[in-house]
Every structure is written in C-alpha cells, then in structure tokens.
Phi, psi and omega in degrees: 000144164234170172315130182296089195287325189287314192280325168317291196294327193291320195277322178110152177269147164312150188311342173255011175116325189303139190283138183290162178298130166240018183175174165235145184273153181297354182252000172097356185268135179297156169231131175258177170300177175276013172241153189254199178296140177077002166103341168338117173309124174268117193225157180273168186231185183060209180285000174263003194174172177262016183278138186234004187270203182273351181226080188245134177285154186273191179305313185287343172104044169213194193220131178263114179175148183263109161250093179313329173280350183247312187200170163257045159260161180259000179199152176197150184255161186231133167278152185230161182099169193279148166296149171290185179291340182097345195244303179273053186294156332265029198248351194227114329298166171264146166313137160308127177300331165301344183265349192276182173264148189258114188233105183306307186299309182272329205040045172268127174262123171251136162246009187218197196280138198259347179191172178264120178257344164273191184267140164281159181297329181293345191257346190296087182225344175202186176126190175238178179286154185258012179236153185292169177290331181282345196292141175230146185278126164232166180278159176268126177302130172242186189236129185231349170304132175289130177264094195219073179274154165316121174103354190280126178066037182253006181253184181212147173282162199231324177201163189316300189311342169290344185263021182293121171298143180200181186230149193304318189287338192245002194233099173299322183289003167274134178279011165249023157286150185272355158250025156331104174245015186299196163299125175095344192295336178267028187259134176269119178279158175301152188295135171305155179280156180257157185323150171225224177310139196287135194278184172279141176315162185282164160287146178300140205272000000 
C-alpha cells in the first residue's frame, strides 16, 4: 500500500505541514500521511532505516510521543513516501524505497503499518492508557464529498524518469510537496478531522 494521494489532497495538511489523519488502526491509534511535525518526511530509524531525527518511525511504522498540535494520543502510525502527481496515478512519483522499513529477514518493502504497538481488544489484559490527560472522545469529521479536480488521472508517463521514487520534501511533482502546483493545487481542502474515539491502551515500554 502507498499513501492515498487523493484523500490526502482532499483533506489537506495541518497548519504546520503535518499530514492529516487518514484512518484508524485496529488497535485504536490514528494513521497519518507521510509528513510529520513541521512537514518533515517520516522515515524509519534504528535497525529499520537511516532516520536519526526527533521523529523516526519504529518497526511498526509509528511514533510514540505526545504531539499536542496533532492529536491527544501517545502513539500514531504513518504511511510513508511521496504521493503521486494526481494525474498519472498511481505511479508518478512512487514512494522512495528510502521511506520504507528495511526488513532484512524478508526483504519486504513496506510503506504502511508493519505491526500493532497497541493492544487489540482480544489482548486487553494490561498496559497503560494510549491517550493524554486532556483527551476527550469526540466523533471524527469524515470526508464524503467527491474529489474530482480537473485533470485528475488524465495524464500518462512518457519515460522511466517520470517514475522516480521520491519523498515529499524532495519531489516537486508529488502532491505532498510544499511547492506542488499540479492537479488539484487550487482545491480548497476540507477541515482536518479532530481526534476521535478512545483507543485500546498502548503497550508498556
């Protein structure tokens, strides 16, 4: 799976460039697009990738931290890599291999959740709360309108260089790049969803 280009463009980034929430994981934690706090590319750290910054993804594809400007959860997942140009969907550009988890035993490239950090309901026997003290369960505003800007899915690739693997910060033809000016760039996004129902408790450290 790759980041959902149209949904991300339709909802729009948060005020600091952080990707919007695009779903919920089975353990109750939110899933976001490929950009973290300040619009930074989310990539894997430790033995799973080369990230050395403040917001490196763990082996499951998430970050354990309290990010008050994003949500009131203590953990969240991210889908990684560049989004498409919204014209030559879904392959131009593709997410960079550098954005995926490095699974040395399987050699599988992954741009989404690799495992669950929280407890599933069936496993719920212990652990700590996965939300902050200020968390209040509220309904999330969803996206129901049709997203169909002029030119959507209307292009074609003419050579292999157009299929360059990329990251949001490095690929201007990607709709998640801050300087993107292609299909849908004049679209006024819907408000980003607010935090929602309480998740199952997060795992103990």
